[in-house]
Amino acid sequence: MATTPLAKMIYRFGEGKADGSIKLKKLLGGKGAGLAEMTNLGIPVPPGFTITTEVCRFYFQNKKYPAGLEREIDEALAWLEKVTGKKFGDKENPLLVSVRSGAAVSMPGMMDTILNLGLTEETLVGLAEKSNNPRFAWDAYRRLIQMFGNVVDGIEHKKFEHILEEVKEAKGVKEDTELDVEDLKEIVRRYKELYKIEKKEGFPDEARQQLNKAIEAVFKSWSNPRAVTYRKINRIDENEVFGTAVNVQAMVFGNMGEDCGTGVAFTRNPSTGEKVPYGEYLPNAQGEDVVAGIRTPMHLDELKQQHPDVYRQLTDVFEKLEKHFRDMQDLEFTVEHGKLYLLQTRTGKRTAAAAVKIAVDMTKEGLIDEKEALLRVDPEQINQLLHPTLDGEKKKEFAVIAKGLPASPGAVWGEVVFSAEEAVEAAEENRKVILVRTETSPEDIAGMNAAEGILTARGGMTSHAAVVARGMGKCCVVGCEEIAVSEKGGFFQVGDRKISRGEVITLDGSTGEVFLGKVPTVAPSLSGDFATLMSWADKYRRLGVRTNADTPKDAQIARDLGAEGIGLCRTEHMFFEEDRIFAVRQMILAENKEQRQQALAKIFPMQKEDFKQLFEIMKGLPVKIRLLDPPLHEFLPKKEEDFVALAEEMGVSPERVKRKAEELFEFNPMMGHRGCRLGITFPEIYQMQVRAIIEAACELKKEKGMTVEPEIMIPLVGHINELKKVKEFLLPVIEEAMEKQGVKVKFQLGTMIEVPRAAVTAGEIAKEAEFFSFGTNDLTQMTFGFSRDDSGKFIKVYLEEKILPADPFRSIDEGGVGKLMEWTVKEGKKSNPQLEIGICGEQGGDPQTIYFCHRAGLDYVSCSPYRVPVARLAAAQAAIQEE
């Protein structure tokens, strides 16, 4: 590890150029950069200094501080003493300081803060005399011991609180402010006793020792469990923003009397985005009282009534900061004897609705332009606006019984059912149900469609349940390993709790939480601001945005949300519909080509009608239809009684049906007899589908004058000869269909790129294809050698151990799969400049993947219907960031 001394380790507030740059935030942390900027703006900020994030990085790499840090701290303290007129550790006129964390990326409440450092038995006397307020001095001292004991020495917070509560109870009071100086002395005495019992030594009574220990504790808080978890959840790259800065700041006191106080405020409402001051204030208190909820604070409106001068000072600061930072700010402030001091400003966290409103409003106000507005909204947040959400307050009244992976957003409640059939029956009776399964299969599609939401014990974010649920816009929680599902018994178990068929549960698809009972939901409302923001996104993006849709309902939802066509229609999902599954199974059980064709003839009119409906909804926009992909055994029943029923229906023996299922069994079906391999073996299947596609387009042209250009997609091609062979038996059928209809329609024939060999030989395959579409689920699976349905067993460990930076089934693995994609684009377009290239795998709705697709030169992305606005915004951001 490097042990080179750092050039400059400490910056005074306002020292150097505070320009809001990313570089400044990386060096001083968000809090330090904000304090520097406020100081330079002339806003009242107590003086202080920042120890840089580089010191933190050095400390973690070398397990010690860089040479010269102690000297720089001495110099900075001497300067602070000079500007305040007080001395650190002085018994007559003591300087007290706070030590606060501050990373480059805002991590509210995740790291540590200690107030009132420098109070000792000696300086306590000086503070009491100097302030002429002994109660205040002892109150500050008991707070220091509690915070220091907890943050620096790890004594449980509740042990201190227990002592405080006992003293209040003995006195018969509820509020801390009702305790007098003698009560506070008793609390300090008992705190110090606790300290000695826990640490086998007394509370440190030397100011500099307190400061040194506090600085180290704040650095260490970068790696505390809650901070680590926060960074994981928010996908914060530690290589980009490693470490926290430490801010040492002269204390100002909100706990010196009723003309003092502390508060937290936002320059706009962070929930709605409305341009009104929003916040809370506590008189006679210090900052942690507001954050910890120890006392109920008053609304800022009450501050306006009680202290109009302070309120006016505060709103003047709001205006100055918004003009400077050009964004909504989250502030911490203290009032000391009627004078306002700012302790922090940072960009405020906000809901999706507020993010959209603030971005649009600030553009109208001239603070930012349209491009900046688009960059201000996190694409993932947009998802919140499209699904019902749980009522934040009401959900606290309900028990969380389990937690899984939040596979598809939304908030739904319903009676628990354990089979697709039950779900369908319930829907017919207008009953709301949650389909609970160990895992789902394509056969459950009808039940998934009928259910309000889906809960599975197994599976990951790209498992069947997750992919299909997102496509349907269904709330879904997967991989909920805490639950043991007994589908036969009609219950699932969570620990000692048994949830039976018919009991009501609620799913939160945004958090993965499962609640017992019916939690009230809040319906989404897409405002005019949302439409405005989306129109700006469409203006600046280069990538097209299409949808993955298999049903008219999905297609219409996607169209309403701005999809520019269908990038993937999976025809196998149509095969599972109740009115055709019997004919599909007849086709599978056929003994020869003639029997297969008879069964396919029954499916043909239904397929044609499916395609006509999709074409009509898309009104001439491109529709890519993938020919049958999954292995045939997926269409056969799984249960004994279903085999018997199918045999009776078909007039054959159950043994024959079972024998056929056994013949179709494969050890590794995802790499077996599926995709174009199936089409080459049984060309009549693909021929029927292509005839249905072309006739549907021709009929719409004849009947409604509609221009439809179908795009026929061949799945799982790995060798150019596979594509040549499929074209050889499909092109004559296409010509024959148009001749029969007496109409010519334009069409395209292309392939999925999902086998690594296809990517490697893209230049060759492009000579035979009019388009490529990356099937990134399979491409990721085959490149890594991971089974996407089983990867949940180890991916979590890979992420925790930092073997992988992200789940490759959620975000494109740019270093491996991404390299194959870049090669495909380069070689494919070199060989065929007219080649259109898109992505239709599950990652197509992931913002990070969309940024990559833009850089890699793809023409469009395709995603599930409810991800379309997310993709539109992410595509615009990619184009703007490139500029």
GROMACS .gro file of N, CA and C in nm, residues 791-801:
model
   33
  791SER      N    1  -2.908  -1.892  -1.039
  791SER     CA    2  -2.796  -1.806  -0.997
  791SER      C    3  -2.824  -1.735  -0.864
  792GLY      N    4  -2.952  -1.726  -0.827
  792GLY     CA    5  -2.987  -1.661  -0.700
  792GLY      C    6  -2.920  -1.726  -0.581
  793LYS      N    7  -2.879  -1.854  -0.596
  793LYS     CA    8  -2.817  -1.926  -0.484
  793LYS      C    9  -2.678  -1.873  -0.451
  794PHE      N   10  -2.611  -1.810  -0.550
  794PHE     CA   11  -2.475  -1.765  -0.524
  794PHE      C   12  -2.448  -1.619  -0.561
  795ILE      N   13  -2.536  -1.558  -0.642
  795ILE     CA   14  -2.511  -1.419  -0.686
  795ILE      C   15  -2.499  -1.325  -0.566
  796LYS      N   16  -2.583  -1.346  -0.466
  796LYS     CA   17  -2.580  -1.259  -0.348
  796LYS      C   18  -2.441  -1.261  -0.285
  797VAL      N   19  -2.382  -1.380  -0.274
  797VAL     CA   20  -2.248  -1.393  -0.215
  797VAL      C   21  -2.145  -1.325  -0.306
  798TYR      N   22  -2.160  -1.341  -0.438
  798TYR     CA   23  -2.068  -1.278  -0.533
  798TYR      C   24  -2.069  -1.126  -0.519
  799LEU      N   25  -2.188  -1.072  -0.493
  799LEU     CA   26  -2.200  -0.927  -0.478
  799LEU      C   27  -2.141  -0.882  -0.345
  800GLU      N   28  -2.170  -0.958  -0.240
  800GLU     CA   29  -2.117  -0.923  -0.107
  800GLU      C   30  -1.965  -0.930  -0.104
  801GLU      N   31  -1.909  -1.032  -0.173
  801GLU     CA   32  -1.763  -1.049  -0.175
  801GLU      C   33  -1.696  -0.964  -0.283
   0.00000   0.00000   0.00000
